[in-house]
Short mmCIF file of C-alpha atoms and ligand atoms in Angstrom, two decimals:
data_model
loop_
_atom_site.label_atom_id
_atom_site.label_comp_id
_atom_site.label_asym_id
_atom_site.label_seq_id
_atom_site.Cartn_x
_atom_site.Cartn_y
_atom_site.Cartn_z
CA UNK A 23 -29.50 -18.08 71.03
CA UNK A 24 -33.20 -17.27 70.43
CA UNK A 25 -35.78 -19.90 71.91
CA UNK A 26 -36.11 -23.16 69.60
CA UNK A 27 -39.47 -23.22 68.48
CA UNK A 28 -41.13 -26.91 68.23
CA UNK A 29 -44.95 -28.18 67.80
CA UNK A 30 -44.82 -26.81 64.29
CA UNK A 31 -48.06 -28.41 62.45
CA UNK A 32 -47.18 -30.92 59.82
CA UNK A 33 -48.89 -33.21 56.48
CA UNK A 34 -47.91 -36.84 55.50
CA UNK A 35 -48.04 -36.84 51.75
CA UNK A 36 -49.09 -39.59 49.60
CA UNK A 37 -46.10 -40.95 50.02
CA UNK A 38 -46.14 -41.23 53.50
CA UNK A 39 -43.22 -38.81 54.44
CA UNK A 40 -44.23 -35.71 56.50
CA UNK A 41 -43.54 -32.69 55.49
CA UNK A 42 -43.86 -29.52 58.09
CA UNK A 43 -46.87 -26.37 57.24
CA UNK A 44 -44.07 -23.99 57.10
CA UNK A 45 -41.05 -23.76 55.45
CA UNK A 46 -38.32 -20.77 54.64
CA UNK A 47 -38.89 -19.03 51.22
CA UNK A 48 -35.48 -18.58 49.02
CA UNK A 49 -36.29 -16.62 46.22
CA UNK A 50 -34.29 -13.33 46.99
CA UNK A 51 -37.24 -11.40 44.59
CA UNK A 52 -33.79 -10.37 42.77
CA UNK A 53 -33.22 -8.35 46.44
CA UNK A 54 -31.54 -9.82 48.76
CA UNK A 55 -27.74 -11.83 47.80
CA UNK A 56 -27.97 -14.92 47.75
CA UNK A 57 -25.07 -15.01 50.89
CA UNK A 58 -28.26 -13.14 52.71
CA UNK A 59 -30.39 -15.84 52.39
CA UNK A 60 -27.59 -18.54 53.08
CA UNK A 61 -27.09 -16.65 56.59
CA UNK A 62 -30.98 -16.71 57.07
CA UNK A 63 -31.57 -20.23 56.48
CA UNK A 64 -28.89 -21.29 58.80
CA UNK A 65 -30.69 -18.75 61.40
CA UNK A 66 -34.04 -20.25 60.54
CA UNK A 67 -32.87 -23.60 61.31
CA UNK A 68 -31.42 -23.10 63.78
CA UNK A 69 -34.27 -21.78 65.77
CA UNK A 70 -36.63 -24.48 64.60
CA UNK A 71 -37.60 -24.52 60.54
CA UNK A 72 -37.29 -27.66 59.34
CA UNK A 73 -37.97 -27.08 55.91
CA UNK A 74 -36.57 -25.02 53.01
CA UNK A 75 -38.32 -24.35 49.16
CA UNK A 76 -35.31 -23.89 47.48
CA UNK A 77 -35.43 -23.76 43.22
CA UNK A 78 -32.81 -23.58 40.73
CA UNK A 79 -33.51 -20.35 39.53
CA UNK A 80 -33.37 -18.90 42.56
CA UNK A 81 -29.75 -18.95 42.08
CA UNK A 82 -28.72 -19.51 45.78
CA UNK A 83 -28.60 -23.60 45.98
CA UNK A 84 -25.01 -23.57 46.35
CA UNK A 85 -24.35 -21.08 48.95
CA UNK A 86 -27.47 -22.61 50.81
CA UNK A 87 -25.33 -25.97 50.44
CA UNK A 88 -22.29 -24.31 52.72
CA UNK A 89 -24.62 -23.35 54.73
CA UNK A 90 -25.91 -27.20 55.34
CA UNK A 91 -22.99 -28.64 55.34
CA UNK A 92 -21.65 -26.52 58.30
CA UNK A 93 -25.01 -27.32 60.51
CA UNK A 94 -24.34 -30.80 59.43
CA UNK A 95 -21.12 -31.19 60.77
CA UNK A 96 -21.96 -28.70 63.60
CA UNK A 97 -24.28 -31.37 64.55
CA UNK A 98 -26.93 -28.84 64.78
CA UNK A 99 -29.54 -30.64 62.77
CA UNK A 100 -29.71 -33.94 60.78
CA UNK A 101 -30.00 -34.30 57.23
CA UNK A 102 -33.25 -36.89 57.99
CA UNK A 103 -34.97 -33.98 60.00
CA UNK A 104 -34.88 -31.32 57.16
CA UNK A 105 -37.53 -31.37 54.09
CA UNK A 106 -35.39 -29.61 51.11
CA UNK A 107 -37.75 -28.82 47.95
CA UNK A 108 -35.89 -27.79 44.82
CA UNK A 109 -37.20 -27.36 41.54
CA UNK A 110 -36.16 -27.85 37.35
CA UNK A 111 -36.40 -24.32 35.52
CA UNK A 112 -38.23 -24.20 32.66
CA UNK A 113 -34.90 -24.12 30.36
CA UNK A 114 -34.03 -28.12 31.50
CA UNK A 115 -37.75 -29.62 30.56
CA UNK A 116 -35.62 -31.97 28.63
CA UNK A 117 -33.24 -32.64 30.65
CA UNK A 118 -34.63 -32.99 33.60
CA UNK A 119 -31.79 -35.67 35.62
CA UNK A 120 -28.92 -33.34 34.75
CA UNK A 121 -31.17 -30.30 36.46
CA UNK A 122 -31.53 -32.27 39.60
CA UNK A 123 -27.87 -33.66 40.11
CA UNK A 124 -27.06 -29.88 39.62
CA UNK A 125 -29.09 -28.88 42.37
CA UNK A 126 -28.50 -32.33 44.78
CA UNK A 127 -24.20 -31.32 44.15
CA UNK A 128 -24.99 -27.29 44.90
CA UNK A 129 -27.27 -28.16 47.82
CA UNK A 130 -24.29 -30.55 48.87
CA UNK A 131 -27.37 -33.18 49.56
CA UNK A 132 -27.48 -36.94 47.90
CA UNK A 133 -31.47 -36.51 47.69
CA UNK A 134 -34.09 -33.56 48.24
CA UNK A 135 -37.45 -34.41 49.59
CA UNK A 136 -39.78 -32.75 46.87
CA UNK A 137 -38.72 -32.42 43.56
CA UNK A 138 -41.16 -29.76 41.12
CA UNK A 139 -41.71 -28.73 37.81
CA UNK A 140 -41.50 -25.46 38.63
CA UNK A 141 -43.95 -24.17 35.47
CA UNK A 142 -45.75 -26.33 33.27
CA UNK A 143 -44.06 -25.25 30.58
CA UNK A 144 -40.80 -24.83 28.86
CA UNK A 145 -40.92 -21.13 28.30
CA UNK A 146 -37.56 -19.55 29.47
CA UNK A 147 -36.67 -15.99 30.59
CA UNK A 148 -33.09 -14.79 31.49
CA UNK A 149 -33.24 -14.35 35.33
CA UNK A 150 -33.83 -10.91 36.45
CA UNK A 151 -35.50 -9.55 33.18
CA UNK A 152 -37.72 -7.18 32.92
CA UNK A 153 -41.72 -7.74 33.07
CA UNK A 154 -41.95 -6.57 28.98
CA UNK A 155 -39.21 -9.42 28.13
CA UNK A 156 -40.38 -12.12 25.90
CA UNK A 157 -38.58 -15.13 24.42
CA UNK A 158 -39.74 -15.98 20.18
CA UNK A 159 -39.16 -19.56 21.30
CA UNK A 160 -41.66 -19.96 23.78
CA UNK A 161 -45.27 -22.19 23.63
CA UNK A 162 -48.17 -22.80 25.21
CA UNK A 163 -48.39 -25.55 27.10
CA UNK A 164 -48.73 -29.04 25.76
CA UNK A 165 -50.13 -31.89 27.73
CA UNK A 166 -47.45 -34.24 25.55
CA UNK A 167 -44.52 -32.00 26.50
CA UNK A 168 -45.68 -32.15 29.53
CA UNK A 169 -45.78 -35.51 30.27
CA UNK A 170 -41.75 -36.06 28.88
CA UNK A 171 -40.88 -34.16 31.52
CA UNK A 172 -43.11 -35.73 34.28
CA UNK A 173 -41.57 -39.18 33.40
CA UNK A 174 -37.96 -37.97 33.84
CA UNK A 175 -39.57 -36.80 37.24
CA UNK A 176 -40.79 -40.32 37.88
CA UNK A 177 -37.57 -41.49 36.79
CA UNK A 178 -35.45 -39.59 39.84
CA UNK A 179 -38.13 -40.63 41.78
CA UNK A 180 -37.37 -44.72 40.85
CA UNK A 181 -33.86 -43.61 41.58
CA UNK A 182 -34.28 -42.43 44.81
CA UNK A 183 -32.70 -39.02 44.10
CA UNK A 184 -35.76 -37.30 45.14
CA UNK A 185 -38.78 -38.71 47.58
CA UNK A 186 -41.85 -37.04 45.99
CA UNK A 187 -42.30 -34.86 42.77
CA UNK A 188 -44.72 -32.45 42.55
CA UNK A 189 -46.44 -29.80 40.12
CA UNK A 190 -46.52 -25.76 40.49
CA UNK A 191 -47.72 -23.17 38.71
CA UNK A 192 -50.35 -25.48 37.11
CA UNK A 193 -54.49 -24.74 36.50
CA UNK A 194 -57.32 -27.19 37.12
CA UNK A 195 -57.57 -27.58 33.22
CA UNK A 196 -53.87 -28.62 33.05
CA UNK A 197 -54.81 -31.19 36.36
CA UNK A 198 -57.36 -32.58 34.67
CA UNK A 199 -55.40 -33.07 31.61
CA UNK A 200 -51.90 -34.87 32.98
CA UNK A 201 -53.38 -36.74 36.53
CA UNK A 202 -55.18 -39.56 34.44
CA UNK A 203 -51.48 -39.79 32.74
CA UNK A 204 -48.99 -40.18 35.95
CA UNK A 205 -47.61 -43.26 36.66
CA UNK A 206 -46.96 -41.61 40.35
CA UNK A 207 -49.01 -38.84 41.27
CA UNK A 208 -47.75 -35.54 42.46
CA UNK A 209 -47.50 -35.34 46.13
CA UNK A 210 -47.79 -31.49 46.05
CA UNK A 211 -48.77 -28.62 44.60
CA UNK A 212 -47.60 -25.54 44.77
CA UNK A 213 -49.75 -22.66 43.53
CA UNK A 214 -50.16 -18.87 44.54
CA UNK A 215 -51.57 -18.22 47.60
CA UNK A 216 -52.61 -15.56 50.31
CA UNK A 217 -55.73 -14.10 51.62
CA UNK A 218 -56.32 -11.41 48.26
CA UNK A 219 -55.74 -14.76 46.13
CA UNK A 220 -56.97 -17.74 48.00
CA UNK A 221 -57.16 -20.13 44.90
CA UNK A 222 -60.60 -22.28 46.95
CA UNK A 223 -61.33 -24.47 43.60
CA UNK A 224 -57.75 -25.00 43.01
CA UNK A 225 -57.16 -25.76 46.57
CA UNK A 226 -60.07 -27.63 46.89
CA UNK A 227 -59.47 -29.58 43.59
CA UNK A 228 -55.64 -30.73 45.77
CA UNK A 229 -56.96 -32.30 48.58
CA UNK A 230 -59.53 -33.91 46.57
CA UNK A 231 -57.07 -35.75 45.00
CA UNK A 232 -54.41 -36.29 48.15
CA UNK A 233 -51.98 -33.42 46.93
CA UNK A 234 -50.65 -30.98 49.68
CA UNK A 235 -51.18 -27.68 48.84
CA UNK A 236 -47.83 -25.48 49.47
CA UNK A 237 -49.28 -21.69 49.19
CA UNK A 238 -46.75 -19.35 48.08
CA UNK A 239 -46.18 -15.60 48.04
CA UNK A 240 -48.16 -15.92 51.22
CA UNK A 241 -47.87 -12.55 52.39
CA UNK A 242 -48.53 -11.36 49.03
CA UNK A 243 -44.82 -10.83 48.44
CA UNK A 244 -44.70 -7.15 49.18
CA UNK A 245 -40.54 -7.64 48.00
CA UNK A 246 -41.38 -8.80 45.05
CA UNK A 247 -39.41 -7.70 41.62
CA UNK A 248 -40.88 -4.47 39.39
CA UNK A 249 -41.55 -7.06 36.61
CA UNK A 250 -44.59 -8.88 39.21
CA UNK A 251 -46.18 -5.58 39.84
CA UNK A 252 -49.19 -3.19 38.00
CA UNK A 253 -51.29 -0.71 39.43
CA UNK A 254 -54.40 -3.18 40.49
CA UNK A 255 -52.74 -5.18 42.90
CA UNK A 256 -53.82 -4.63 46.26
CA UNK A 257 -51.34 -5.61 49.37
CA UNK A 258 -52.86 -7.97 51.57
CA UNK A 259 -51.26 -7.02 54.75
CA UNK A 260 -53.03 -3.64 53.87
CA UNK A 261 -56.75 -5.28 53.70
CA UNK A 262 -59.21 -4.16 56.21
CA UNK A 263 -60.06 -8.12 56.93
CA UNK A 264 -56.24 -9.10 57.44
CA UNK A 265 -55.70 -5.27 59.24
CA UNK A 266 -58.47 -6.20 61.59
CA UNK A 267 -57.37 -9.44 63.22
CA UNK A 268 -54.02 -8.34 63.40
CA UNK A 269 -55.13 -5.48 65.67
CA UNK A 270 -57.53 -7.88 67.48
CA UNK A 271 -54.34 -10.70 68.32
CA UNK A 272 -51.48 -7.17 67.98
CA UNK A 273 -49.76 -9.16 65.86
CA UNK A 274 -48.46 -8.15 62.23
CA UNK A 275 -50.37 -8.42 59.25
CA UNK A 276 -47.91 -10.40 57.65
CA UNK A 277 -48.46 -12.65 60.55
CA UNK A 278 -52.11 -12.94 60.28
CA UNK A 279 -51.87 -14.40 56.41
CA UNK A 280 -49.32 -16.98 57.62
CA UNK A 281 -51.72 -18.25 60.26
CA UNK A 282 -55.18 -18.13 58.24
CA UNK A 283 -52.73 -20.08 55.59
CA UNK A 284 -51.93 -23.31 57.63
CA UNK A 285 -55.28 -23.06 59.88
CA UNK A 286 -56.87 -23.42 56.37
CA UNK A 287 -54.54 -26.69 55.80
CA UNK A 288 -52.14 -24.76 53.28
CA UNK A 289 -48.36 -25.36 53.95
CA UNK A 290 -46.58 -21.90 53.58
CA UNK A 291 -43.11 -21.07 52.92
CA UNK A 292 -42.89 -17.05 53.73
CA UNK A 293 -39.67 -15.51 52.74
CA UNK A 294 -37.12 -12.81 54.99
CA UNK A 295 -33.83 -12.78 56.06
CA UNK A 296 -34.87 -10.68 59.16
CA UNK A 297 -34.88 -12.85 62.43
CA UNK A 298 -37.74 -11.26 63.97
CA UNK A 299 -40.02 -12.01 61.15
CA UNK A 300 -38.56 -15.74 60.13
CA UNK A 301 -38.98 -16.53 64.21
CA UNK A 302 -42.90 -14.88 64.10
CA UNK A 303 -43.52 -16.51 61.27
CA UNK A 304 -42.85 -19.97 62.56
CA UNK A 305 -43.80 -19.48 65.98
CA UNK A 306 -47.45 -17.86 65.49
CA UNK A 307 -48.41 -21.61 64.02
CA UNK A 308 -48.18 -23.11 67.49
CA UNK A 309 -49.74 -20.26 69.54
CA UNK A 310 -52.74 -18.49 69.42
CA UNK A 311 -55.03 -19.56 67.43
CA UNK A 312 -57.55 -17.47 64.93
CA UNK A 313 -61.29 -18.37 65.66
CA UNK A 314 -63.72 -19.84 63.66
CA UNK A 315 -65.11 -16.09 62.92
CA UNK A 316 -61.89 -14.75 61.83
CA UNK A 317 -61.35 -17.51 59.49
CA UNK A 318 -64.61 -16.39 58.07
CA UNK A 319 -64.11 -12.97 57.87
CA UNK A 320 -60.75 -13.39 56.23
CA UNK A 321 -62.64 -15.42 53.39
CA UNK A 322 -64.01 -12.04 52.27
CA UNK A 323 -59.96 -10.74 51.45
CA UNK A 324 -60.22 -12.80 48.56
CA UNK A 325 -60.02 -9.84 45.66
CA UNK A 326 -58.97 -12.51 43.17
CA UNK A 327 -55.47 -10.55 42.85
CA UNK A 328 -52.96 -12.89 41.29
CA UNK A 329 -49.35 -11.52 41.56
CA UNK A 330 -47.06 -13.49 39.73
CA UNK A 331 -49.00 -13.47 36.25
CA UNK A 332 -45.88 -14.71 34.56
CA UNK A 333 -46.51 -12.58 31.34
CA UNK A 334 -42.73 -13.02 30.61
CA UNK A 335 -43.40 -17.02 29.53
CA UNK A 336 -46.37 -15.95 27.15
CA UNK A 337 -45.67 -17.01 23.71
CA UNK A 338 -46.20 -15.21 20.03
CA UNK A 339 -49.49 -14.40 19.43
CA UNK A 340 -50.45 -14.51 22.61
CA UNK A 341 -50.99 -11.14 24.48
CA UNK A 342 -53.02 -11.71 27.90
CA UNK A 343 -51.11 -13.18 30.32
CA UNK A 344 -54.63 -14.67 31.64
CA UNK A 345 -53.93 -17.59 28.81
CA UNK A 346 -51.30 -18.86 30.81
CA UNK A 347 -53.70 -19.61 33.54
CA UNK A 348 -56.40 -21.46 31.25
N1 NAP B 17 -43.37 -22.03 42.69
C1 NAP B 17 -43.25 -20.78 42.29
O1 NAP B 17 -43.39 -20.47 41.10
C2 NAP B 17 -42.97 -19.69 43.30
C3 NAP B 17 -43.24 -18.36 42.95
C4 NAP B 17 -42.98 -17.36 43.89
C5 NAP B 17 -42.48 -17.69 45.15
N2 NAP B 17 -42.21 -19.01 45.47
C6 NAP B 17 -41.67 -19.38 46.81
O2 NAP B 17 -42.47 -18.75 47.80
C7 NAP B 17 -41.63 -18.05 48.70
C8 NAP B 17 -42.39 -16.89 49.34
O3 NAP B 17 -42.84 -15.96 48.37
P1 NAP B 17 -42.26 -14.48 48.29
O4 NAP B 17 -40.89 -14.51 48.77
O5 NAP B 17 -42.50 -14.00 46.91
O6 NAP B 17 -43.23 -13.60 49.18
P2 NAP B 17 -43.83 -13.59 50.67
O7 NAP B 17 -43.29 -14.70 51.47
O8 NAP B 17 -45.30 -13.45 50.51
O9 NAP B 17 -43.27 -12.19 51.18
C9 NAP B 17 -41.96 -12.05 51.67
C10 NAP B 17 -41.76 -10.64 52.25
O10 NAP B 17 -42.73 -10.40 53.25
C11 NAP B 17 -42.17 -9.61 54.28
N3 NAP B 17 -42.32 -10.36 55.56
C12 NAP B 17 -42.05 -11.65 55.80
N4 NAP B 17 -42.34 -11.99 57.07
C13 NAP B 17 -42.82 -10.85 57.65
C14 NAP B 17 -43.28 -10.55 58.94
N5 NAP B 17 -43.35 -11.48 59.92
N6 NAP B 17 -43.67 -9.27 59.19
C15 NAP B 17 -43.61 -8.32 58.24
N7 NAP B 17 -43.20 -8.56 56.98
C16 NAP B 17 -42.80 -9.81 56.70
C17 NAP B 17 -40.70 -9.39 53.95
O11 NAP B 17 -40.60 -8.09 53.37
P3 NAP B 17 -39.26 -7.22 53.55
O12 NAP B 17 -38.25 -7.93 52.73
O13 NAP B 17 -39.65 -5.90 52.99
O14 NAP B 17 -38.94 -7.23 55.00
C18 NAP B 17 -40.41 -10.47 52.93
O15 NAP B 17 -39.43 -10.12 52.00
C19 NAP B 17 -40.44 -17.65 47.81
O16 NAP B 17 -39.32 -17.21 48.58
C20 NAP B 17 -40.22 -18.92 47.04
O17 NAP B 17 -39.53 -19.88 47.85
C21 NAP B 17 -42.48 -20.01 44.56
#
């Protein structure tokens, strides 16, 4: 077996539980099967991740389920050692407790340790359409809609069938609108993030106001699907910043944006099925470090590139996908 890679750097959340920087992606980018991933995260674990962002959608919570039930009985890890995030899709907004027990029975688990609304609205496309796709049904987003759905999530919470909730996909506006609201506080955010899109108000606005920042696409998801891509994205592990101190620490680029990620006090949940790169990316957060220069210099990748625009959720009348992001 591969060295078992420890010392990983971790957060406590508001609610006290600790939660490690990195994590295992799951979303397949409609690429690799979902009995891929499975084998990947029972690799990844058992070489030292300790925590998975899994999501409904991602259509893989039940063969990642086998796969934690066999390292369970295997007696490779415990379930108390793992952080499991899993997320409602945009088509259960309303019903919110039948969304989680679907994902708590698939994941074979009687809890998961982060439970998010995956997008701040209830805006539904068919998995795996295609970038032009658009649903008549869909809204914008509506702080009372909103807040239905966050007090189902408070609900599980009171139940105990998840131990935080948090928010993704959302805006400072949206923030701004729904904290003053919560009964319990999201304990984390997730939001788009890597070196071409480094989000600083957003970021800034999260640990402001105690929320862990979980950065995803953190390599800039060079997998992703056809429908997340248009000719003025840039790749990040192309940038002359990122390119640079890789070929300073001859290390990967991909590498690079998961260490400026944590160093910056993101946690980061990079995506592969290929041992080699789930092992770097774990291991380069407890060697190595980038200096105080390079974290500078990689400030100046920011090219405000957001990849997952998430035209597909726009609404009627609306055109820009930049209004989902108001
Ligand atoms: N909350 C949300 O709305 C949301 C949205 C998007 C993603 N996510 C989460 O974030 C996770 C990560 O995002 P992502 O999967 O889109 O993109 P990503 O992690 O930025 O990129 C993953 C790709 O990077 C390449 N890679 C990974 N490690 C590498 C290494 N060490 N060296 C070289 N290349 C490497 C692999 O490409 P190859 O496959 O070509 O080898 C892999 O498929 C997802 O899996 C999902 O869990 C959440």
């Amino acid at each position: 077996m591969s060295e078992f890679i420890t010392n990983v750097p971790a957060y406590t959340l508001n609610t006290g539980a600790v939660m490690p920087a990195v994590g295992l992606g799951t979303f397949g980018s409609d690429k690799y099967t979902p009995d891929r991933i499975a084998t990947a995260v029972s690799g990844a674990i058992r070489i030292g991740y300790r925590m998975l962002d899994c999501a409904s959608v991602y259509q893989n919570e039940d063969q990642i389920g086998k796969v934690l039930d066999g390292l369970f009985k295997e007696g490779v890890v415990k379930r108390e050692d793992l952080f499991i995030t899993s997320k409602v899709w945009n088509d259960q907004h309303r019903e919110v407790k039948k969304a989680c027990e679907k994902s708590l029975k698939d994941l074979g688990l009687s809890y998961v340790d982060l439970y998010f609304v995956h997008w701040p609205f209830p805006n539904y496309h068919a998995p795996g359409c295609d970038g032009d796709s658009r649903n008549p049904d869909s809204k914008p987003f509506s702080v009372d809609e909103f807040m239905d759905t966050w007090r189902q999530m408070e609900e599980l919470y009171d139940a105990g069938l998840v131990r935080a909730i948090g928010m993704s996909n959302m805006t400072i506006s949206k923030l701004d609108a729904v904290l003053p609201l919560c009964r319990i506080q999201p304990a984390a955010l997730e939001m788009e993030c890597h070196p071409s899109f480094q989000q600083q108000e957003l970021f800034d606005y999260a640990k402001a106001h105690n929320i862990v920042p979980i950065g995803f696409c953190p390599i800039g998801s060079p997998s992703r699907p056809e429908r997340d891509r248009c000719e003025t994205d840039v790749a990040d592990t192309e940038l002359p910043e990122v390119v640079k101190v890789a070929a300073d620490h001859n290390i990967h680029p991909a590498v690079v944006c998961i260490k400026w990620a944590v160093q910056r006090g993101l946690c980061t949940i990079p995506f592969s099925v290929k041992e080699p790169q789930y092992i770097s990316n774990l291991k380069c957060t407890t060697e190595d470090p980038l200096s105080a220069e390079e974290m500078e210099l990689l400030k100046k990748a920011d090219r405000d590139c957001r990849l997952v625009k998430g035209q597909v959720f726009l609404w009627p009348g609306a055109d820009d996908w930049t209004q989902l992001w108001e």
